[in-house]
Tab-separated table of C-alpha atoms and ligand atoms in Angstrom:
chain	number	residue	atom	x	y	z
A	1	UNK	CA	230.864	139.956	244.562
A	2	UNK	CA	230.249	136.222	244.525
A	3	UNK	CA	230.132	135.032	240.872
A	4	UNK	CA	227.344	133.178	239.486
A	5	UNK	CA	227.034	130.029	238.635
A	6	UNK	CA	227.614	128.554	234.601
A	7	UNK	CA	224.636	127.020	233.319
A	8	UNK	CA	226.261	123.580	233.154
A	9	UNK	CA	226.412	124.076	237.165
A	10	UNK	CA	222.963	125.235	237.314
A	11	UNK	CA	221.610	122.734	235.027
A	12	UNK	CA	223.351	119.851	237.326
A	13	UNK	CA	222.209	121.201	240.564
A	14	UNK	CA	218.683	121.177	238.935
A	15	UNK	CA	219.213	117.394	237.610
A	16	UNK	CA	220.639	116.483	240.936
A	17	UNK	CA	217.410	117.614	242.662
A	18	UNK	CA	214.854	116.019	240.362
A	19	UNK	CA	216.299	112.583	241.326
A	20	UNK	CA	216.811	113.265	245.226
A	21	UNK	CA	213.324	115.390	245.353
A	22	UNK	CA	215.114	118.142	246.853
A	23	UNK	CA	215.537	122.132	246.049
A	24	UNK	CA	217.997	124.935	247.278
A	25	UNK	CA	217.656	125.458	250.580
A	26	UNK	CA	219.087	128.439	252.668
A	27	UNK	CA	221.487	128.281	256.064
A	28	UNK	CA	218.930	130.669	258.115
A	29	UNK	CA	215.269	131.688	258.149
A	30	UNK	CA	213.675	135.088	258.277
A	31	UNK	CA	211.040	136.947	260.303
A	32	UNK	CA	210.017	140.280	258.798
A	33	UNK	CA	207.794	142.617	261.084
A	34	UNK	CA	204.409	142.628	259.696
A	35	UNK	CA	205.021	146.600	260.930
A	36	UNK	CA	207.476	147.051	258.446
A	37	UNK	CA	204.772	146.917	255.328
A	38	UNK	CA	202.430	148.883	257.222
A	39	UNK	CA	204.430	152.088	259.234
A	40	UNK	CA	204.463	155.174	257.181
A	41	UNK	CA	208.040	156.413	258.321
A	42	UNK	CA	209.346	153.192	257.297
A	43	UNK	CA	208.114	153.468	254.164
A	44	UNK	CA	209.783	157.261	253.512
A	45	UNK	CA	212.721	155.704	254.714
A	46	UNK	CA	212.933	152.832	251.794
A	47	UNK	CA	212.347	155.297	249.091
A	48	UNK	CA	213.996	158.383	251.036
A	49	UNK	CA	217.321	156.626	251.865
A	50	UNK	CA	217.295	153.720	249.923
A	51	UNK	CA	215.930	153.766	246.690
A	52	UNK	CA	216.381	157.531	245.531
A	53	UNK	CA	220.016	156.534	247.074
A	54	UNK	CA	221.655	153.222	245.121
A	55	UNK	CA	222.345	152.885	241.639
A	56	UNK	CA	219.017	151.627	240.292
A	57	UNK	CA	218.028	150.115	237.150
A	58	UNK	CA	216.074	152.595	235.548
A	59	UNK	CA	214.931	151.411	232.117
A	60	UNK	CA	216.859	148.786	229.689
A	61	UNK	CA	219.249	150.554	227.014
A	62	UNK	CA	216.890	148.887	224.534
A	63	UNK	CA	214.382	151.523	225.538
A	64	UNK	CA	216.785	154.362	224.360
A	65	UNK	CA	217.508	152.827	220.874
A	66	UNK	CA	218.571	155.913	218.766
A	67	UNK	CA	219.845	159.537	219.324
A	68	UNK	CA	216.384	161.441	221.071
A	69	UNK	CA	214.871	158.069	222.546
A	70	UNK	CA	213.425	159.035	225.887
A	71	UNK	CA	211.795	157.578	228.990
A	72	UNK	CA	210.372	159.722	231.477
A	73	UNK	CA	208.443	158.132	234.230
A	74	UNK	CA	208.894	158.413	238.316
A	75	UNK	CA	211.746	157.198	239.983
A	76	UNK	CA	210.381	156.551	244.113
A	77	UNK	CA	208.259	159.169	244.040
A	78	UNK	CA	210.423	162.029	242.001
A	79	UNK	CA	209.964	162.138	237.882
A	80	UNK	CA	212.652	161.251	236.124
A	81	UNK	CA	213.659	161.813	232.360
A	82	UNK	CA	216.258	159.323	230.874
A	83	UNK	CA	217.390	160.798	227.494
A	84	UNK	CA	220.255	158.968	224.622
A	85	UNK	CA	222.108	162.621	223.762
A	86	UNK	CA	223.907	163.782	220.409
A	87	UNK	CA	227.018	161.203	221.483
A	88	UNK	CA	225.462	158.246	221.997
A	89	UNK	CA	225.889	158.793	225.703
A	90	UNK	CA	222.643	158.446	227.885
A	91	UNK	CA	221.755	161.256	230.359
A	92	UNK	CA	219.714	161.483	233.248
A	93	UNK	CA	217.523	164.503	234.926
A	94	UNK	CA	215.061	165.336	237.149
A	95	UNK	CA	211.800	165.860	234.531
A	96	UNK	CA	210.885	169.405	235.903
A	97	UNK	CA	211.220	172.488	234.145
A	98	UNK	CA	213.337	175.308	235.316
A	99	UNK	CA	210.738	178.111	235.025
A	100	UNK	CA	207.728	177.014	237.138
A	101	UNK	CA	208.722	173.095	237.265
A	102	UNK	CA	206.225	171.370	234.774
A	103	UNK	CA	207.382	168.178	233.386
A	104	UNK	CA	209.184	168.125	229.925
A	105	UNK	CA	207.801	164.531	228.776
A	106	UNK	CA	205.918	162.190	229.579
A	107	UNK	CA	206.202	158.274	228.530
A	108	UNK	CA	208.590	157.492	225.804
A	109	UNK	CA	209.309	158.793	222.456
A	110	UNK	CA	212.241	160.356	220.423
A	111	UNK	CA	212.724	164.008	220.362
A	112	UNK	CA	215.536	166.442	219.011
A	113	UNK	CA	214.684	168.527	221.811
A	114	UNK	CA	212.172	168.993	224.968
A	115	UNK	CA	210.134	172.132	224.733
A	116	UNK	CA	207.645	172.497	228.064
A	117	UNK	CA	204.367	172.696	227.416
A	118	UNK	CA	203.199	175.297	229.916
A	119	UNK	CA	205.266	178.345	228.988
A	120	UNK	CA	207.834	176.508	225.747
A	121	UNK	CA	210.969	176.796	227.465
A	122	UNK	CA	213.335	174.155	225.691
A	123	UNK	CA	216.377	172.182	226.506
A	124	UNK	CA	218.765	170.599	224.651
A	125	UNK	CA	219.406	166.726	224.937
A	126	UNK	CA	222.209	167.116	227.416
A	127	UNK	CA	219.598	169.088	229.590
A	128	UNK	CA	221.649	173.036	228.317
A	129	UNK	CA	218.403	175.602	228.429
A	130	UNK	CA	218.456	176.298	224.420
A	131	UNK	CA	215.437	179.016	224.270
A	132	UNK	CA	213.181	181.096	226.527
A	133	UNK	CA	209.536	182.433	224.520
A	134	UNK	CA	210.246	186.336	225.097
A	135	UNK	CA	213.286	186.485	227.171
A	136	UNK	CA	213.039	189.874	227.436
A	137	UNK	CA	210.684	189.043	230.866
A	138	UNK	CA	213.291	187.857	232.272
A	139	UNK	CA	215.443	190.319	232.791
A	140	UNK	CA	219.330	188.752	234.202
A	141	UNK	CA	217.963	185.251	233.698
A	142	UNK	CA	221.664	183.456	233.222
A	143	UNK	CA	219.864	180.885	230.377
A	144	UNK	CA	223.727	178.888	231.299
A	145	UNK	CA	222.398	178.271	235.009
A	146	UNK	CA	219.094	176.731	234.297
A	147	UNK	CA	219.574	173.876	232.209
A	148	UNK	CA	217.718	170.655	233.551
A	149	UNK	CA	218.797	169.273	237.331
A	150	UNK	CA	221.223	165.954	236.662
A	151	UNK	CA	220.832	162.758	238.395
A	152	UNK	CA	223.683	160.461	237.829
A	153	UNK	CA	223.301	157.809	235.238
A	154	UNK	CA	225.099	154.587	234.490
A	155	UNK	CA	224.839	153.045	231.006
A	156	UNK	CA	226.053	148.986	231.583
A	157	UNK	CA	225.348	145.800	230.931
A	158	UNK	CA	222.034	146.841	228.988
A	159	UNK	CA	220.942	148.752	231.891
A	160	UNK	CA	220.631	152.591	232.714
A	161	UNK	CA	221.125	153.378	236.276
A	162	UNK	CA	219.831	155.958	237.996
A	163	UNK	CA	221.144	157.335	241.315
A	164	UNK	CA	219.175	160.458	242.593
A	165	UNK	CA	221.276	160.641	245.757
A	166	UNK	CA	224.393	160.841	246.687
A	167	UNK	CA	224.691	156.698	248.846
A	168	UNK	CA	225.475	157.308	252.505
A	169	UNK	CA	228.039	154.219	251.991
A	170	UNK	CA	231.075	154.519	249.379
A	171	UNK	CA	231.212	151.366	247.744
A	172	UNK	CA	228.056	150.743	245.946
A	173	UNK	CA	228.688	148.527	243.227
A	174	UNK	CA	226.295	147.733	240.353
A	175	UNK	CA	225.991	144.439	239.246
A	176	UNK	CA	227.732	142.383	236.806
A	177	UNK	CA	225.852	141.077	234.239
A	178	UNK	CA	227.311	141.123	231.081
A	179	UNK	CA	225.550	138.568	229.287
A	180	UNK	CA	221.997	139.325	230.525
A	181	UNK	CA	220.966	141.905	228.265
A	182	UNK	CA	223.504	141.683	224.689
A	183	UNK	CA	223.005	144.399	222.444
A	184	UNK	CA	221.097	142.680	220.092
A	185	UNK	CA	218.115	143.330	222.829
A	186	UNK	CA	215.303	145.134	220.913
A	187	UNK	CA	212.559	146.622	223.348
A	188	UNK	CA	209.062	144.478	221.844
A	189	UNK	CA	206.406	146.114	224.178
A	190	UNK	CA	206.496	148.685	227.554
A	191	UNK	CA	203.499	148.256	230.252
A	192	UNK	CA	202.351	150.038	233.229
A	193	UNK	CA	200.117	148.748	235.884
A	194	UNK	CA	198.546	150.167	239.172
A	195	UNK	CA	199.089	147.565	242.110
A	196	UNK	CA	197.295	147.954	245.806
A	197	UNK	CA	199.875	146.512	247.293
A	198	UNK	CA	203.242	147.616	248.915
A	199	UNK	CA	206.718	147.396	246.487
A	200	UNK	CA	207.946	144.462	249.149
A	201	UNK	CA	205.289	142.290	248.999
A	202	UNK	CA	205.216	142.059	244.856
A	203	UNK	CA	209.182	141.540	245.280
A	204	UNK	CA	208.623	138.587	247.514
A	205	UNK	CA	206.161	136.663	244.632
A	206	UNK	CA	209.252	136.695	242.276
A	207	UNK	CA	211.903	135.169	244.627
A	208	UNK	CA	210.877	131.587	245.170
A	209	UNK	CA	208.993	129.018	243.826
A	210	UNK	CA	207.649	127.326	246.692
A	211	UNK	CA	204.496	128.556	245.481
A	212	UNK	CA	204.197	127.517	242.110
A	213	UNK	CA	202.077	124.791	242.835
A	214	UNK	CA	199.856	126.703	244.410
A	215	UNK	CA	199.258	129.941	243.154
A	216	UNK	CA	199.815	128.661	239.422
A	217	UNK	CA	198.482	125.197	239.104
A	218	UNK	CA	197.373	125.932	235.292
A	219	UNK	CA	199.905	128.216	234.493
A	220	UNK	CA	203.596	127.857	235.464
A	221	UNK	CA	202.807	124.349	236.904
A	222	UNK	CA	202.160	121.900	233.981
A	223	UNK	CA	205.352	123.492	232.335
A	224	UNK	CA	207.724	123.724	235.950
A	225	UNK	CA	208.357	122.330	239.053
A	226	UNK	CA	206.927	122.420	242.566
A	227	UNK	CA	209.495	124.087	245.055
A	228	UNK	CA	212.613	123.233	242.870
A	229	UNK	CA	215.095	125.679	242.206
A	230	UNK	CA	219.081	127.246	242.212
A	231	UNK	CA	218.749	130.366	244.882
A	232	UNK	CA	222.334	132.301	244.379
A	233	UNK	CA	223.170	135.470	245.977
A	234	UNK	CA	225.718	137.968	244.311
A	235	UNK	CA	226.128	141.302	246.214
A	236	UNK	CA	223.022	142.801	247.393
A	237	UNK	CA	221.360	141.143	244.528
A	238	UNK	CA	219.992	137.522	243.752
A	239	UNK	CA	219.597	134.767	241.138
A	240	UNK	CA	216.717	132.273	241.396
A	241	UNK	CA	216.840	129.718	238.261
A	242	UNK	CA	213.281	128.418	238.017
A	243	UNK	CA	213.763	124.832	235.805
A	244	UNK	CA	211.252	123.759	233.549
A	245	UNK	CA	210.006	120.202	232.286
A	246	UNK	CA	211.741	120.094	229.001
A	247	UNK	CA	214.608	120.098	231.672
A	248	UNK	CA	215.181	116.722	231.523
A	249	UNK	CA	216.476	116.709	227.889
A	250	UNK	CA	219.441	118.112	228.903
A	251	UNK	CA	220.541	114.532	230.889
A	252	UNK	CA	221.743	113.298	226.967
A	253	UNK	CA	223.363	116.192	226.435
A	254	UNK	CA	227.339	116.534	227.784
A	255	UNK	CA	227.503	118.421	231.166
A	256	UNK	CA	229.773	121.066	229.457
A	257	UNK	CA	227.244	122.166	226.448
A	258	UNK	CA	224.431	121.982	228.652
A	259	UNK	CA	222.583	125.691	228.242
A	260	UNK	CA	220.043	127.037	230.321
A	261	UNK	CA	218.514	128.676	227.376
A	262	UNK	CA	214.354	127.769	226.845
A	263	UNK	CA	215.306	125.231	229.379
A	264	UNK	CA	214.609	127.213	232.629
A	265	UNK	CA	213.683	131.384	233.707
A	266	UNK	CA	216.303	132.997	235.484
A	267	UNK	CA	214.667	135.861	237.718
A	268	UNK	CA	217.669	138.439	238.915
A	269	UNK	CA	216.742	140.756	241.363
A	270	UNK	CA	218.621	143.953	241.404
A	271	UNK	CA	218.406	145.605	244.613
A	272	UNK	CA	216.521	147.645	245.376
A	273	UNK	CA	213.177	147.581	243.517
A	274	UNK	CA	214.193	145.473	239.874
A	275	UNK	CA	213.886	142.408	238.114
A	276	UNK	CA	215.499	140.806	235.097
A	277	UNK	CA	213.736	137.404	233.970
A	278	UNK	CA	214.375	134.948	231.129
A	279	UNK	CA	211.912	133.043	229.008
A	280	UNK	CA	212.367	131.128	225.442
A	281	UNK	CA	212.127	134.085	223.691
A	282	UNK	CA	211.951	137.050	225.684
A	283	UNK	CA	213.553	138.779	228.884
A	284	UNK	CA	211.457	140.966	231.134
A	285	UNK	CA	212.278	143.912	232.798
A	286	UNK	CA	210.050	144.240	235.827
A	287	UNK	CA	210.385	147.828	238.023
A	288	UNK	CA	208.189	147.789	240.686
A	289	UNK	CA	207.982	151.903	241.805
A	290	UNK	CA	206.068	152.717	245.269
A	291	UNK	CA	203.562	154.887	244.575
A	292	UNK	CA	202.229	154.828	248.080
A	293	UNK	CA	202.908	152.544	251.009
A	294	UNK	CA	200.565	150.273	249.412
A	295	UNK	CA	200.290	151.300	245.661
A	296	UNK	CA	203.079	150.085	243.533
A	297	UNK	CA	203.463	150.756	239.839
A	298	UNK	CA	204.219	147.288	237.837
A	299	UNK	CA	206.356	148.502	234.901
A	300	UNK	CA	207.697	146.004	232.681
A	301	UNK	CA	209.800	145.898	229.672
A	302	UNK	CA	209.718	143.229	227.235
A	303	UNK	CA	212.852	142.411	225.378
A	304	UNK	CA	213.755	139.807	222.471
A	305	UNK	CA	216.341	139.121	219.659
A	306	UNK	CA	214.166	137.518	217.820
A	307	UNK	CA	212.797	138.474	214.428
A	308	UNK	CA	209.670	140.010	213.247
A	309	UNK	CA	208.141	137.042	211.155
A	310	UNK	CA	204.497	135.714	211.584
A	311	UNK	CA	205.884	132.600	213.220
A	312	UNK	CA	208.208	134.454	216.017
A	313	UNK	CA	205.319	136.410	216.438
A	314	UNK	CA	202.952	133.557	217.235
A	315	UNK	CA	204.995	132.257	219.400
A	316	UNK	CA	206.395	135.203	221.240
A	317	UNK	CA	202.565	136.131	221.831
A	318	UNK	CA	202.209	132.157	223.201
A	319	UNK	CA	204.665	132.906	226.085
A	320	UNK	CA	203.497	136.598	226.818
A	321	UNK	CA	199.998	135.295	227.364
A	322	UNK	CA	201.641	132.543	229.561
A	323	UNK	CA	203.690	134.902	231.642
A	324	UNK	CA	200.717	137.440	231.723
A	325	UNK	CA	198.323	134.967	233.151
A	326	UNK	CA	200.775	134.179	235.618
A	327	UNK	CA	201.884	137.020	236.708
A	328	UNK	CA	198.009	138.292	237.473
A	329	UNK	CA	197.699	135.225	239.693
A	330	UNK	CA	200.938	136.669	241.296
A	331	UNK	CA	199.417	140.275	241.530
A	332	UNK	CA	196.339	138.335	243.277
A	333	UNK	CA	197.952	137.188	245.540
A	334	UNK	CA	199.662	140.487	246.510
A	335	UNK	CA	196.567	142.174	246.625
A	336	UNK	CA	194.810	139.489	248.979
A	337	UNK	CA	198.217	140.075	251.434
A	338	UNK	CA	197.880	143.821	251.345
A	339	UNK	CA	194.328	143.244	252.523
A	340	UNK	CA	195.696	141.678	255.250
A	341	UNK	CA	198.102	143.440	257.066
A	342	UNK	CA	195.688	145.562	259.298
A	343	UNK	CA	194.113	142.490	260.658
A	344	UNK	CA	196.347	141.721	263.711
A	345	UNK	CA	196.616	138.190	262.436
A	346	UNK	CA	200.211	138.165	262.247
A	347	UNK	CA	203.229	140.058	263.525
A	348	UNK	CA	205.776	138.976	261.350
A	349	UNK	CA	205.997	136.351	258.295
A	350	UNK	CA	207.563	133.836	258.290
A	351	UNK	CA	210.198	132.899	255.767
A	352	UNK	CA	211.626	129.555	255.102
A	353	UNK	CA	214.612	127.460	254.048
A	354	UNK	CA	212.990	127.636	250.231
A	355	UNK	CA	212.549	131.295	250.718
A	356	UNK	CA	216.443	132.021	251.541
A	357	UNK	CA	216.190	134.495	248.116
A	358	UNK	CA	213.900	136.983	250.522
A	359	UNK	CA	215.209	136.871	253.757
A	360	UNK	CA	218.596	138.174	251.834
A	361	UNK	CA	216.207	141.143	249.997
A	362	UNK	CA	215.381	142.160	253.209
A	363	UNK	CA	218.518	141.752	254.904
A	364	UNK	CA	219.889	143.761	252.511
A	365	UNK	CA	217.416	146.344	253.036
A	366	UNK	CA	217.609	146.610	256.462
A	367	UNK	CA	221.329	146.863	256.293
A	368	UNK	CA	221.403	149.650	253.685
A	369	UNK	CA	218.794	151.712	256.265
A	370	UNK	CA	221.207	150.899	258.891
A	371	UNK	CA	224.208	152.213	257.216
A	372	UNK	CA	222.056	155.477	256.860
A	373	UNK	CA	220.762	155.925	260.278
A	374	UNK	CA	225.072	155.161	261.241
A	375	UNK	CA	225.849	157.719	258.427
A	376	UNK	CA	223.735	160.052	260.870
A	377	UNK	CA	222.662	162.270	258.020
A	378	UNK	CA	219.344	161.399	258.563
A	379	UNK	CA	218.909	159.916	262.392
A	380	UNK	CA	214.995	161.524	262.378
A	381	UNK	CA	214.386	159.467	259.249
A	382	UNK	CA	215.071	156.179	259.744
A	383	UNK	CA	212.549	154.446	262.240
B	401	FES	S1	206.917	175.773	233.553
B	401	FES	FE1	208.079	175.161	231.884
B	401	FES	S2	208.066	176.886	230.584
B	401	FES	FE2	206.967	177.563	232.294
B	402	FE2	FE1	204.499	133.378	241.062
């Protein structure tokens, strides 16, 4: 995987285009098929055979602080309870019951064990069935073969990973982000939203910022730059650093202590469906799940290190209002897009130089559906 670039690096590529009026710009352009937000079998495909398929970031570890913390929400299109077990170790399952398949949570919380509420049959943690209400109506029930369905998890980097299906290709890799999310990462607030518009179409609004000027002239604007950022790729992921004002300061400070930090946002994406963005005093955890092929749920996760005094508080609260201001003009937009695609107007957008970030999203898409329709497990699938 390509590594990422220090801050120092980052910081002078940012410097470097302030003076020459210039921003990242990417070797090709991209034309995505209008059809591709709009046809049905694509969009069973994406969740089918992509995102129930890679290693994708569930929830952040912060979200599963203690022994019992849970988050149960779905995962494209399948429920999906995330569990930290007597060890420490986080576990993953399919959230339906082994009797008649009702869910065993819902939301988050911290339990010593999850009993169902139609009927009370209850599982351990690590998913063992502990106790059946009157077993004696179930004559043979083997209690040892109906604990709760696994799904593989990966605990890493502040992360938990969930892969519902085994990959048609071999060599997934997650990630490397080791600094991104330290330990020291409490979870300050989770939030879900209801979006009419399709998964891709949100993704796209976090990967460039050739729009800032225009979707956010009274939010991100005064504090950031028109179309001026660092677009890296690393795997099937990408890094867009988007620079802010207070920038500048940075030119009287040596190259080599120069940190990113309250300076600019960093948004990863993690393929598939995920993003990771820095602020001052925060990081966000964005999921965006397809509900529908144009419904998408807008969960985020809101991270800090800081403390819990009045004036952390006040400002913390400052920047969330920011961020949530901004990202409704983002949503807006989205929306007004999704109205759009039925009109004939277009039969493919258009993606420029500045927007290098997406054309790699979907490239990367489009090459994981390949590698599934060459797998040939599911040739009938894959339009
Ligand atoms: S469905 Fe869960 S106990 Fe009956
Ligand atoms: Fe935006």
């Amino acid at each position: 995987m390509t590594p990422l670039l220090d801050d120092p690096a980052v910081v002078q590529r940012i410097l470097d285009h302030i003076d020459h009026e210039t921003t990242d710009r990417s070797h090709d352009t991209w034309r995505e098929p209008v059809e591709n937000y709009r046809s049905p079998e694509r969009f069973a495909a994406e969740r089918d055979l992509v995102l129930r398929r890679y290693p994708t970031p569930f929830c952040p570890s912060a979200a599963l602080p203690a022994v019992g913390s849970y988050v149960a929400r779905d995962a494209a299109g399948t429920p999906i309870l995330a569990v930290r077990g007597n060890e420490g170790r986080v576990h993953g399952f399919r959230n339906v019951c082994r009797h008649r398949g009702a869910q065993l949570a819902e939301g988050a919380g911290c339990k010593k064990a999850f009993a169902c509420r139609y009927h009370g049959w209850t599982y351990a943690l690590d998913g063992r069935l502990l106790h059946v209400p009157h077993e004696d109506g179930f004559p043979g029930l083997d209690k040892s073969t109906r604990g709760l369905i696994p799904v593989e998890t990966v605990e890493r980097d502040g992360l938990v990973f969930v892969t519902q299906d085994a990959p048609y290709v071999p060599d997934v890799e997650l990630p490397d982000l080791p600094d991104l999310l330290p330990p020291t990462l409490r979870l300050l607030q989770s939030s879900e939203l209801e979006v009419a518009a399709n998964w891709k179409i949100l993704m796209e609004g976090f990967l460039e910022g050739y729009h800032i000027k225009a979707t956010h002239p009274s939010t991100f604007y005064p504090l950031q730059y028109d179309n001026l950022n660092v677009v890296e790729t690393f795997g099937r992921n990408n890094r867009i650093a988007f620079p802010y004002r207070a920038v500048e300061k940075l030119r009287a400070v040596p190259r080599a202590q120069r940190s990113a930090a309250a300076k600019l946002t960093y948004v990863y994406q993690l393929f598939p469906n995920v993003t990771v963005a820095t602020f001052p005093a925060s990081v966000f955890v964005t999921v965006l799940e397809p509900l529908a092929i144009d419904r998408t749920m807008f969960v985020t996760y809101v991270l800090t290190d800081r403390g819990d005094d009045d004036g952390t508080r006040d400002m913390m609260k400052r920047g969330a209002d920011l961020v949530t201001d901004g990202a409704a003009e983002d949503r807006a937009v989205a929306c007004a897009i999704q109205r759009g695609l039925d009109s004939g107007a277009n039969e493919s957008f258009e993606f420029g130089h500045f927007e290098g970030a997406i054309g790699h999203f979907h490239r990367m898409l489009d090459a994981a559906l390949d590698a599934a329709r060459r797998a040939g497990q599911a040739d009938r699938e894959v339009p």
